[in-house]
């Protein structure tokens, strides 16, 4: 048996079953295992810090989301947002589940092709496509979502030299009651830019207008905003039908659904209060079925959901390096995972749980990462049991954006492990080494 660590006695106010304004105080439990694999075993075999992804959760959340939409609307297609997490293993799970690919750069486009995605099932978004990107996507029959007039003219110009008519949609931005409004991407609905772009495409006849796209923002806490957006896209589609006798094939509602994470400063946990897939699906599909689309000619509904699909499936396991008292008397704990790995800690209060048993005493605690950099704070305040040097913690809901926005800064990036549905861990990205950093560097001869 291990010798227990000494913990000094504390005097704390007794809370004998008194409910607070949020009801009874909940006891936090240690999370000692992820999908049946012990945290201890994971860190022994793969090191700390460690990113862990759950294949079981990825698939089950995806199926839940698909069901929410497909029980309400007959033609639904998800397209995995590559920038949210483009680890090959992750993309392949979504593609196996039937998801298309949604990419926003030439490199992501190439990655989707390398992952075996049919080019006709790649949606190419974003304001920064080069002429080469456009040519490649048009040749492959991919769905090109035009962001601005310059892109429209470049593509119209290229179309003359291409063997097939490029398939395009326009991205539309609009007032949905969410402010600040995202109006930097696409063409505005209210001031007529979107209708103008549609007319330019239809009159020139060089591009095949197959869809309408919007992506109203991210972590949108109002499902109703999606209803407004879907209604406006339906209006545009019906305008096209009326003026040109042309039916678009799909309406793409983009991403932006909130995950279960809690935004900083929120009063209640996001897992309790954020809209569910059912809420978003109800708003979007009601707007579409109640619009003027004929029942025999409903457009395909595409969803480019990113963070709401994968946040829950990601964990970071981290180890306590040290505890200290700040000059204010506040307890602070230094852990071995910094903000360079957990970008989303700038706006979320990620749930944090100890990975081993603990005593009753809890204290407000500031959690710092290991970087020698003042901004490296994982949580300004978390009410946690006492953690000792060498203890492990699990940081939850880290699956979205961290594995694409993370950076090598002061520390190198660690292993990423995927736990499969049989509880078998697989390294899906190896930890970096000095050679990862030095590899692409070149030293001029006089400095060699
Ligand atoms: C980032 C992005 C998404 C995914 O957004 P989430 O907020 O992660 O759901 C979808 N579509 C486009 C165009 C995007 O830029």
Short mmCIF file of C-alpha atoms and ligand atoms in Angstrom, two decimals:
data_model
loop_
_atom_site.label_atom_id
_atom_site.label_comp_id
_atom_site.label_asym_id
_atom_site.label_seq_id
_atom_site.Cartn_x
_atom_site.Cartn_y
_atom_site.Cartn_z
CA UNK A 1 0.00 0.00 0.00
CA UNK A 2 1.19 3.49 -0.83
CA UNK A 3 1.97 5.83 2.04
CA UNK A 4 -0.68 8.56 2.17
CA UNK A 5 0.54 12.09 1.76
CA UNK A 6 0.19 14.34 4.80
CA UNK A 7 -2.46 17.03 4.42
CA UNK A 8 -2.53 19.74 7.06
CA UNK A 9 -5.84 20.19 8.92
CA UNK A 10 -8.13 23.03 7.81
CA UNK A 11 -11.05 24.75 9.47
CA UNK A 12 -13.90 25.19 7.02
CA UNK A 13 -17.45 26.43 7.35
CA UNK A 14 -19.82 23.53 7.66
CA UNK A 15 -22.36 23.27 4.89
CA UNK A 16 -24.76 20.80 6.43
CA UNK A 17 -27.02 20.17 3.47
CA UNK A 18 -27.86 23.84 2.96
CA UNK A 19 -28.86 24.37 -0.64
CA UNK A 20 -27.21 27.30 -2.40
CA UNK A 21 -28.89 29.25 -5.18
CA UNK A 22 -27.95 26.44 -7.56
CA UNK A 23 -29.42 23.72 -5.34
CA UNK A 24 -27.39 21.20 -3.40
CA UNK A 25 -23.68 21.36 -3.72
CA UNK A 26 -22.52 18.58 -5.96
CA UNK A 27 -19.67 16.32 -4.98
CA UNK A 28 -17.08 16.00 -7.68
CA UNK A 29 -15.84 12.53 -8.38
CA UNK A 30 -12.40 11.60 -9.62
CA UNK A 31 -12.16 10.54 -13.25
CA UNK A 32 -9.69 7.69 -13.05
CA UNK A 33 -10.46 6.10 -16.43
CA UNK A 34 -11.27 7.29 -19.92
CA UNK A 35 -13.32 4.77 -21.92
CA UNK A 36 -12.14 2.01 -19.62
CA UNK A 37 -8.44 2.83 -19.81
CA UNK A 38 -6.85 4.09 -16.60
CA UNK A 39 -5.33 7.54 -16.63
CA UNK A 40 -2.32 6.10 -14.85
CA UNK A 41 -1.75 3.52 -17.57
CA UNK A 42 -2.17 6.15 -20.27
CA UNK A 43 0.43 8.47 -18.78
CA UNK A 44 2.82 5.60 -18.03
CA UNK A 45 2.67 4.43 -21.63
CA UNK A 46 2.32 7.70 -23.51
CA UNK A 47 3.62 10.43 -21.20
CA UNK A 48 2.19 13.60 -19.75
CA UNK A 49 0.72 15.91 -20.83
CA UNK A 50 -1.34 13.75 -23.16
CA UNK A 51 -4.18 14.40 -25.55
CA UNK A 52 -6.79 11.65 -25.53
CA UNK A 53 -9.64 11.24 -28.00
CA UNK A 54 -12.56 8.86 -27.57
CA UNK A 55 -13.69 7.14 -30.75
CA UNK A 56 -16.80 5.96 -28.93
CA UNK A 57 -17.81 9.54 -28.08
CA UNK A 58 -16.98 10.87 -31.55
CA UNK A 59 -19.27 8.29 -33.12
CA UNK A 60 -22.07 8.52 -30.57
CA UNK A 61 -22.27 12.33 -30.64
CA UNK A 62 -22.22 12.27 -34.44
CA UNK A 63 -25.07 9.75 -34.55
CA UNK A 64 -27.06 11.79 -32.06
CA UNK A 65 -26.65 14.94 -34.16
CA UNK A 66 -27.53 13.14 -37.39
CA UNK A 67 -30.63 11.67 -35.78
CA UNK A 68 -31.81 15.07 -34.53
CA UNK A 69 -31.82 16.35 -38.10
CA UNK A 70 -32.80 13.26 -40.06
CA UNK A 71 -35.89 12.62 -37.95
CA UNK A 72 -37.08 16.13 -38.84
CA UNK A 73 -36.00 16.49 -42.47
CA UNK A 74 -35.64 13.88 -45.20
CA UNK A 75 -32.36 14.95 -46.83
CA UNK A 76 -29.48 15.65 -44.45
CA UNK A 77 -25.74 15.62 -44.99
CA UNK A 78 -22.95 16.49 -42.56
CA UNK A 79 -19.58 17.76 -43.81
CA UNK A 80 -16.73 17.53 -41.31
CA UNK A 81 -15.12 20.90 -40.64
CA UNK A 82 -11.43 20.09 -41.11
CA UNK A 83 -10.09 23.12 -39.29
CA UNK A 84 -11.86 21.99 -36.09
CA UNK A 85 -9.68 18.87 -35.93
CA UNK A 86 -7.88 17.56 -38.98
CA UNK A 87 -6.01 14.63 -37.49
CA UNK A 88 -6.31 11.95 -40.16
CA UNK A 89 -7.72 9.39 -37.71
CA UNK A 90 -10.44 11.83 -36.66
CA UNK A 91 -11.40 12.79 -40.23
CA UNK A 92 -11.56 9.12 -41.19
CA UNK A 93 -14.00 8.34 -38.39
CA UNK A 94 -16.34 11.08 -39.63
CA UNK A 95 -15.96 9.95 -43.24
CA UNK A 96 -16.72 6.37 -42.18
CA UNK A 97 -19.87 7.68 -40.54
CA UNK A 98 -20.84 9.23 -43.87
CA UNK A 99 -19.63 12.78 -43.46
CA UNK A 100 -18.33 14.82 -46.38
CA UNK A 101 -15.35 17.18 -45.92
CA UNK A 102 -15.55 20.94 -45.40
CA UNK A 103 -12.22 22.67 -45.98
CA UNK A 104 -11.04 26.28 -45.89
CA UNK A 105 -7.59 26.16 -47.47
CA UNK A 106 -5.64 24.46 -50.24
CA UNK A 107 -3.73 22.40 -47.69
CA UNK A 108 -6.96 21.17 -46.08
CA UNK A 109 -8.33 20.37 -49.54
CA UNK A 110 -5.24 18.25 -50.29
CA UNK A 111 -5.60 16.57 -46.91
CA UNK A 112 -9.22 15.61 -47.65
CA UNK A 113 -8.15 14.14 -51.02
CA UNK A 114 -5.33 12.24 -49.28
CA UNK A 115 -7.92 10.93 -46.81
CA UNK A 116 -9.72 9.36 -49.75
CA UNK A 117 -12.67 11.76 -49.91
CA UNK A 118 -14.41 11.91 -53.30
CA UNK A 119 -13.72 15.46 -54.63
CA UNK A 120 -17.44 15.81 -55.36
CA UNK A 121 -17.96 15.54 -51.60
CA UNK A 122 -15.62 18.32 -50.61
CA UNK A 123 -16.99 21.75 -49.78
CA UNK A 124 -14.42 24.48 -50.25
CA UNK A 125 -15.10 27.54 -48.08
CA UNK A 126 -13.08 30.54 -47.02
CA UNK A 127 -11.99 33.94 -48.27
CA UNK A 128 -8.44 32.93 -49.24
CA UNK A 129 -8.63 30.44 -52.11
CA UNK A 130 -5.89 30.92 -54.72
CA UNK A 131 -6.47 30.59 -58.47
CA UNK A 132 -4.72 27.19 -58.26
CA UNK A 133 -7.04 26.11 -55.44
CA UNK A 134 -10.06 27.16 -57.49
CA UNK A 135 -8.82 25.34 -60.59
CA UNK A 136 -8.13 22.16 -58.65
CA UNK A 137 -11.51 22.21 -56.88
CA UNK A 138 -13.43 23.04 -60.07
CA UNK A 139 -11.74 20.23 -61.96
CA UNK A 140 -12.60 17.79 -59.21
CA UNK A 141 -16.26 18.81 -59.21
CA UNK A 142 -15.98 20.03 -55.62
CA UNK A 143 -18.47 22.50 -54.21
CA UNK A 144 -16.88 25.94 -54.25
CA UNK A 145 -18.46 28.45 -51.89
CA UNK A 146 -17.73 31.92 -53.21
CA UNK A 147 -16.83 34.50 -50.56
CA UNK A 148 -16.47 37.78 -52.48
CA UNK A 149 -16.85 39.34 -55.93
CA UNK A 150 -13.14 39.13 -56.72
CA UNK A 151 -13.34 35.38 -56.27
CA UNK A 152 -16.49 35.23 -58.37
CA UNK A 153 -14.70 37.07 -61.23
CA UNK A 154 -11.53 34.97 -60.92
CA UNK A 155 -13.55 31.78 -61.10
CA UNK A 156 -15.75 33.05 -63.96
CA UNK A 157 -12.57 33.90 -65.83
CA UNK A 158 -11.02 30.48 -65.14
CA UNK A 159 -14.22 28.69 -66.13
CA UNK A 160 -13.50 29.31 -69.81
CA UNK A 161 -10.38 27.11 -69.72
CA UNK A 162 -11.88 24.31 -67.60
CA UNK A 163 -13.37 21.10 -69.02
CA UNK A 164 -16.46 21.36 -66.81
CA UNK A 165 -18.63 24.09 -65.39
CA UNK A 166 -17.53 24.84 -61.81
CA UNK A 167 -20.13 23.97 -59.18
CA UNK A 168 -20.64 26.91 -56.85
CA UNK A 169 -22.64 28.29 -53.97
CA UNK A 170 -22.39 31.73 -52.46
CA UNK A 171 -21.78 32.36 -48.81
CA UNK A 172 -24.42 34.69 -47.42
CA UNK A 173 -24.10 36.78 -44.25
CA UNK A 174 -27.14 38.25 -42.61
CA UNK A 175 -28.77 39.74 -39.56
CA UNK A 176 -30.08 36.87 -37.45
CA UNK A 177 -30.25 38.80 -34.19
CA UNK A 178 -26.72 37.71 -33.20
CA UNK A 179 -24.36 40.64 -32.62
CA UNK A 180 -21.71 41.52 -33.49
CA UNK A 181 -22.83 40.26 -36.86
CA UNK A 182 -20.30 38.28 -38.89
CA UNK A 183 -20.36 40.31 -42.10
CA UNK A 184 -16.76 39.88 -43.18
CA UNK A 185 -17.42 36.58 -44.96
CA UNK A 186 -19.66 36.27 -47.97
CA UNK A 187 -22.33 38.54 -49.39
CA UNK A 188 -24.85 40.39 -47.28
CA UNK A 189 -28.52 39.46 -47.48
CA UNK A 190 -30.17 42.65 -46.23
CA UNK A 191 -28.33 45.14 -48.47
CA UNK A 192 -28.84 43.10 -51.62
CA UNK A 193 -25.21 41.97 -52.18
CA UNK A 194 -26.24 38.32 -52.07
CA UNK A 195 -29.00 38.77 -54.63
CA UNK A 196 -26.59 40.78 -56.79
CA UNK A 197 -23.99 37.95 -56.70
CA UNK A 198 -26.67 35.41 -57.57
CA UNK A 199 -27.78 37.48 -60.56
CA UNK A 200 -24.20 37.91 -61.75
CA UNK A 201 -23.64 34.14 -61.62
CA UNK A 202 -26.92 33.30 -63.31
CA UNK A 203 -26.60 35.92 -66.06
CA UNK A 204 -22.98 35.09 -66.93
CA UNK A 205 -23.86 31.41 -67.25
CA UNK A 206 -20.27 30.28 -66.69
CA UNK A 207 -20.81 28.76 -63.24
CA UNK A 208 -23.39 26.26 -62.06
CA UNK A 209 -25.14 27.64 -58.98
CA UNK A 210 -25.90 24.54 -56.92
CA UNK A 211 -26.31 25.83 -53.38
CA UNK A 212 -26.59 28.60 -50.83
CA UNK A 213 -24.37 28.73 -47.77
CA UNK A 214 -24.18 30.59 -44.50
CA UNK A 215 -22.13 30.25 -41.33
CA UNK A 216 -23.54 32.79 -38.92
CA UNK A 217 -20.87 32.55 -36.25
CA UNK A 218 -19.55 30.14 -33.68
CA UNK A 219 -20.80 28.94 -30.29
CA UNK A 220 -24.20 30.45 -31.09
CA UNK A 221 -26.32 30.15 -27.97
CA UNK A 222 -29.60 30.93 -29.71
CA UNK A 223 -31.13 28.18 -31.82
CA UNK A 224 -33.68 30.69 -33.11
CA UNK A 225 -30.97 32.55 -35.02
CA UNK A 226 -30.60 29.48 -37.25
CA UNK A 227 -34.30 29.54 -38.00
CA UNK A 228 -33.99 33.15 -39.17
CA UNK A 229 -30.95 32.26 -41.29
CA UNK A 230 -32.59 29.22 -42.89
CA UNK A 231 -35.65 31.33 -43.71
CA UNK A 232 -33.52 33.94 -45.45
CA UNK A 233 -31.65 31.35 -47.52
CA UNK A 234 -34.97 29.75 -48.46
CA UNK A 235 -36.17 33.18 -49.64
CA UNK A 236 -33.14 33.55 -51.87
CA UNK A 237 -33.64 30.04 -53.27
CA UNK A 238 -37.26 30.81 -54.09
CA UNK A 239 -36.23 34.09 -55.71
CA UNK A 240 -33.84 32.15 -57.96
CA UNK A 241 -36.60 29.70 -58.81
CA UNK A 242 -38.99 32.52 -59.66
CA UNK A 243 -36.62 34.62 -61.74
CA UNK A 244 -34.53 31.95 -63.47
CA UNK A 245 -36.60 28.78 -63.18
CA UNK A 246 -33.51 27.26 -61.57
CA UNK A 247 -33.56 25.00 -58.50
CA UNK A 248 -30.59 25.00 -56.19
CA UNK A 249 -29.69 21.56 -54.86
CA UNK A 250 -28.72 22.35 -51.29
CA UNK A 251 -28.90 24.76 -48.39
CA UNK A 252 -25.76 24.69 -46.24
CA UNK A 253 -26.25 26.09 -42.74
CA UNK A 254 -22.54 26.03 -41.81
CA UNK A 255 -21.38 25.27 -38.27
CA UNK A 256 -21.46 27.23 -35.05
CA UNK A 257 -23.54 25.07 -32.70
CA UNK A 258 -22.38 25.39 -29.10
CA UNK A 259 -20.66 22.39 -27.51
CA UNK A 260 -21.16 21.51 -23.85
CA UNK A 261 -18.35 23.79 -22.78
CA UNK A 262 -18.99 26.74 -20.49
CA UNK A 263 -18.03 30.18 -21.72
CA UNK A 264 -16.01 32.23 -19.24
CA UNK A 265 -18.21 34.37 -17.07
CA UNK A 266 -21.27 32.15 -17.57
CA UNK A 267 -23.57 31.78 -14.62
CA UNK A 268 -24.48 28.15 -15.21
CA UNK A 269 -22.58 25.26 -16.80
CA UNK A 270 -22.91 25.03 -20.58
CA UNK A 271 -23.73 21.33 -20.37
CA UNK A 272 -27.01 22.36 -18.66
CA UNK A 273 -27.91 25.48 -20.59
CA UNK A 274 -26.55 25.40 -24.16
CA UNK A 275 -29.02 24.47 -26.91
CA UNK A 276 -29.07 20.79 -27.89
CA UNK A 277 -28.87 19.33 -31.40
CA UNK A 278 -32.64 18.89 -31.19
CA UNK A 279 -33.07 22.62 -30.51
CA UNK A 280 -30.95 23.63 -33.50
CA UNK A 281 -32.52 21.00 -35.74
CA UNK A 282 -36.02 22.10 -34.80
CA UNK A 283 -35.28 25.73 -35.67
CA UNK A 284 -33.59 24.97 -39.00
CA UNK A 285 -35.88 22.27 -40.31
CA UNK A 286 -39.05 24.14 -39.30
CA UNK A 287 -37.90 27.17 -41.26
CA UNK A 288 -37.21 24.99 -44.31
CA UNK A 289 -40.37 22.90 -44.29
CA UNK A 290 -42.52 25.94 -43.59
CA UNK A 291 -40.98 27.88 -46.49
CA UNK A 292 -42.16 27.77 -50.09
CA UNK A 293 -40.11 24.73 -51.21
CA UNK A 294 -42.25 22.20 -53.03
CA UNK A 295 -42.38 18.86 -51.20
CA UNK A 296 -40.99 16.98 -54.22
CA UNK A 297 -38.13 19.42 -54.54
CA UNK A 298 -36.68 19.94 -51.08
CA UNK A 299 -33.04 20.96 -51.11
CA UNK A 300 -30.46 18.81 -49.36
CA UNK A 301 -29.69 20.26 -45.92
CA UNK A 302 -25.93 20.38 -45.30
CA UNK A 303 -24.41 20.98 -41.85
CA UNK A 304 -20.76 21.81 -41.28
CA UNK A 305 -20.86 21.29 -37.53
CA UNK A 306 -17.40 21.31 -35.95
CA UNK A 307 -16.97 21.98 -32.25
CA UNK A 308 -20.34 20.62 -31.10
CA UNK A 309 -19.45 17.24 -32.59
CA UNK A 310 -15.98 16.74 -31.19
CA UNK A 311 -15.41 18.90 -28.11
CA UNK A 312 -16.77 16.23 -25.75
CA UNK A 313 -14.56 13.51 -27.23
CA UNK A 314 -11.29 15.25 -26.31
CA UNK A 315 -9.35 15.22 -23.03
CA UNK A 316 -6.01 16.46 -21.86
CA UNK A 317 -4.36 14.53 -19.08
CA UNK A 318 -1.93 16.67 -17.16
CA UNK A 319 0.34 16.26 -14.13
CA UNK A 320 0.75 18.58 -11.16
CA UNK A 321 4.25 20.03 -11.13
CA UNK A 322 3.96 22.12 -7.97
CA UNK A 323 1.68 24.01 -5.61
CA UNK A 324 2.34 27.47 -4.29
CA UNK A 325 0.69 30.32 -2.41
CA UNK A 326 0.38 33.60 -4.23
CA UNK A 327 1.08 36.78 -2.25
CA UNK A 328 -2.67 37.20 -1.83
CA UNK A 329 -2.82 33.87 0.01
CA UNK A 330 -4.55 32.23 -2.92
CA UNK A 331 -3.65 28.66 -3.75
CA UNK A 332 -2.04 28.13 -7.14
CA UNK A 333 -1.17 24.90 -8.89
CA UNK A 334 1.25 24.52 -11.77
CA UNK A 335 0.46 21.75 -14.24
CA UNK A 336 2.41 20.46 -17.21
CA UNK A 337 -0.11 21.47 -19.92
CA UNK A 338 0.03 25.09 -21.04
CA UNK A 339 -2.14 27.38 -23.13
CA UNK A 340 -0.06 26.52 -26.19
CA UNK A 341 -1.83 23.14 -26.07
CA UNK A 342 -5.15 24.40 -24.79
CA UNK A 343 -5.98 27.46 -26.79
CA UNK A 344 -9.64 27.19 -25.90
CA UNK A 345 -8.89 27.89 -22.22
CA UNK A 346 -8.86 31.57 -23.23
CA UNK A 347 -12.64 31.48 -23.60
CA UNK A 348 -13.89 28.32 -21.89
CA UNK A 349 -13.94 27.13 -18.32
CA UNK A 350 -13.05 23.56 -19.16
CA UNK A 351 -14.28 21.08 -16.55
CA UNK A 352 -11.30 19.77 -14.61
CA UNK A 353 -11.33 16.59 -12.51
CA UNK A 354 -8.64 14.90 -10.42
CA UNK A 355 -7.64 11.45 -11.66
CA UNK A 356 -7.18 9.93 -8.20
CA UNK A 357 -9.04 9.86 -4.90
CA UNK A 358 -8.97 12.96 -2.71
CA UNK A 359 -10.10 14.21 0.67
CA UNK A 360 -13.09 16.43 1.42
CA UNK A 361 -11.25 19.74 1.58
CA UNK A 362 -11.62 22.01 -1.44
CA UNK A 363 -10.23 25.39 -2.17
CA UNK A 364 -10.41 27.98 -4.93
CA UNK A 365 -7.35 27.41 -6.97
CA UNK A 366 -5.65 29.09 -9.91
CA UNK A 367 -4.26 26.62 -12.43
CA UNK A 368 -1.15 27.70 -14.31
CA UNK A 369 0.58 25.93 -17.16
CA UNK A 370 4.36 25.32 -17.28
CA UNK A 371 5.25 28.14 -19.68
CA UNK A 372 7.47 30.98 -18.51
CA UNK A 373 4.91 33.44 -19.76
CA UNK A 374 2.34 35.40 -17.78
CA UNK A 375 -0.58 34.52 -20.06
CA UNK A 376 -0.19 30.82 -19.33
CA UNK A 377 -3.21 30.37 -17.10
CA UNK A 378 -5.51 27.39 -17.70
CA UNK A 379 -8.16 28.45 -15.16
CA UNK A 380 -8.26 31.69 -13.16
CA UNK A 381 -10.39 30.01 -10.55
CA UNK A 382 -11.46 26.44 -10.07
CA UNK A 383 -12.83 24.99 -6.86
CA UNK A 384 -10.76 21.84 -6.60
CA UNK A 385 -9.74 19.33 -3.96
CA UNK A 386 -6.13 19.62 -2.90
CA UNK A 387 -3.85 18.27 -5.56
CA UNK A 388 -0.38 17.06 -4.73
CA UNK A 389 2.78 17.13 -6.79
CA UNK A 390 2.65 14.23 -9.22
CA UNK A 391 -1.16 13.93 -9.15
CA UNK A 392 -2.96 13.76 -12.48
CA UNK A 393 -5.90 15.81 -13.60
CA UNK A 394 -8.19 15.37 -16.58
CA UNK A 395 -9.26 18.46 -18.53
CA UNK A 396 -12.51 17.81 -20.39
CA UNK A 397 -14.15 18.95 -23.66
CA UNK A 398 -10.90 19.75 -25.45
CA UNK A 399 -11.57 18.02 -28.80
CA UNK A 400 -12.32 21.10 -30.90
CA UNK A 401 -9.69 23.49 -32.28
CA UNK A 402 -6.91 22.66 -29.81
CA UNK A 403 -5.34 20.02 -32.04
CA UNK A 404 -5.26 22.45 -34.96
CA UNK A 405 -4.47 25.72 -33.17
CA UNK A 406 -1.92 24.30 -30.73
CA UNK A 407 1.62 25.43 -31.19
CA UNK A 408 5.11 24.48 -30.38
CA UNK A 409 6.07 27.23 -27.93
CA UNK A 410 8.57 26.69 -25.12
CA UNK A 411 7.35 23.10 -24.88
CA UNK A 412 6.91 20.59 -27.70
CA UNK A 413 3.57 19.06 -28.60
CA UNK A 414 2.79 15.75 -26.88
CA UNK A 415 1.38 12.42 -28.06
CA UNK A 416 -2.23 12.20 -29.15
CA UNK A 417 -3.94 8.93 -28.34
CA UNK A 418 -7.23 7.67 -29.75
CA UNK A 419 -9.04 5.09 -27.63
CA UNK A 420 -10.98 2.83 -29.98
CA UNK A 421 -14.38 1.30 -29.31
CA UNK A 422 -12.74 -1.79 -27.77
CA UNK A 423 -10.87 0.42 -25.28
CA UNK A 424 -7.58 -0.01 -27.07
CA UNK A 425 -5.39 3.11 -27.18
CA UNK A 426 -3.60 4.04 -30.43
CA UNK A 427 -1.08 6.85 -30.88
CA UNK A 428 -2.54 8.90 -33.75
CA UNK A 429 0.09 11.64 -33.62
CA UNK A 430 3.52 11.20 -32.13
CA UNK A 431 5.04 13.61 -29.68
CA UNK A 432 7.42 16.13 -31.22
CA UNK A 433 11.16 16.07 -30.66
CA UNK A 434 13.99 18.53 -31.09
CA UNK A 435 14.37 17.22 -34.65
CA UNK A 436 10.77 18.28 -35.39
CA UNK A 437 11.83 21.84 -34.63
CA UNK A 438 15.28 21.73 -36.17
CA UNK A 439 14.31 19.73 -39.25
CA UNK A 440 13.05 22.56 -41.49
CA UNK A 441 15.66 25.06 -40.25
CA UNK A 442 18.63 26.06 -42.43
CA UNK A 443 21.82 27.54 -41.01
CA UNK A 444 23.80 29.87 -43.30
CA UNK A 445 27.40 28.59 -43.80
CA UNK A 446 29.02 31.39 -41.77
CA UNK A 447 26.93 30.35 -38.74
CA UNK A 448 27.23 26.62 -39.12
C1 LIG B 1 -15.18 26.97 -38.75
C2 LIG B 1 -16.25 26.72 -39.69
C3 LIG B 1 -17.19 25.69 -39.44
C4 LIG B 1 -17.24 24.92 -38.15
O1 LIG B 1 -17.65 25.78 -37.13
P1 LIG B 1 -17.98 25.26 -35.63
O2 LIG B 1 -18.25 26.53 -34.90
O3 LIG B 1 -16.76 24.57 -35.13
O4 LIG B 1 -19.16 24.37 -35.72
C5 LIG B 1 -18.13 25.45 -40.42
N1 LIG B 1 -18.18 26.17 -41.56
C6 LIG B 1 -17.30 27.17 -41.82
C7 LIG B 1 -17.40 27.92 -43.09
C8 LIG B 1 -16.33 27.49 -40.88
O5 LIG B 1 -15.47 28.49 -41.14
#
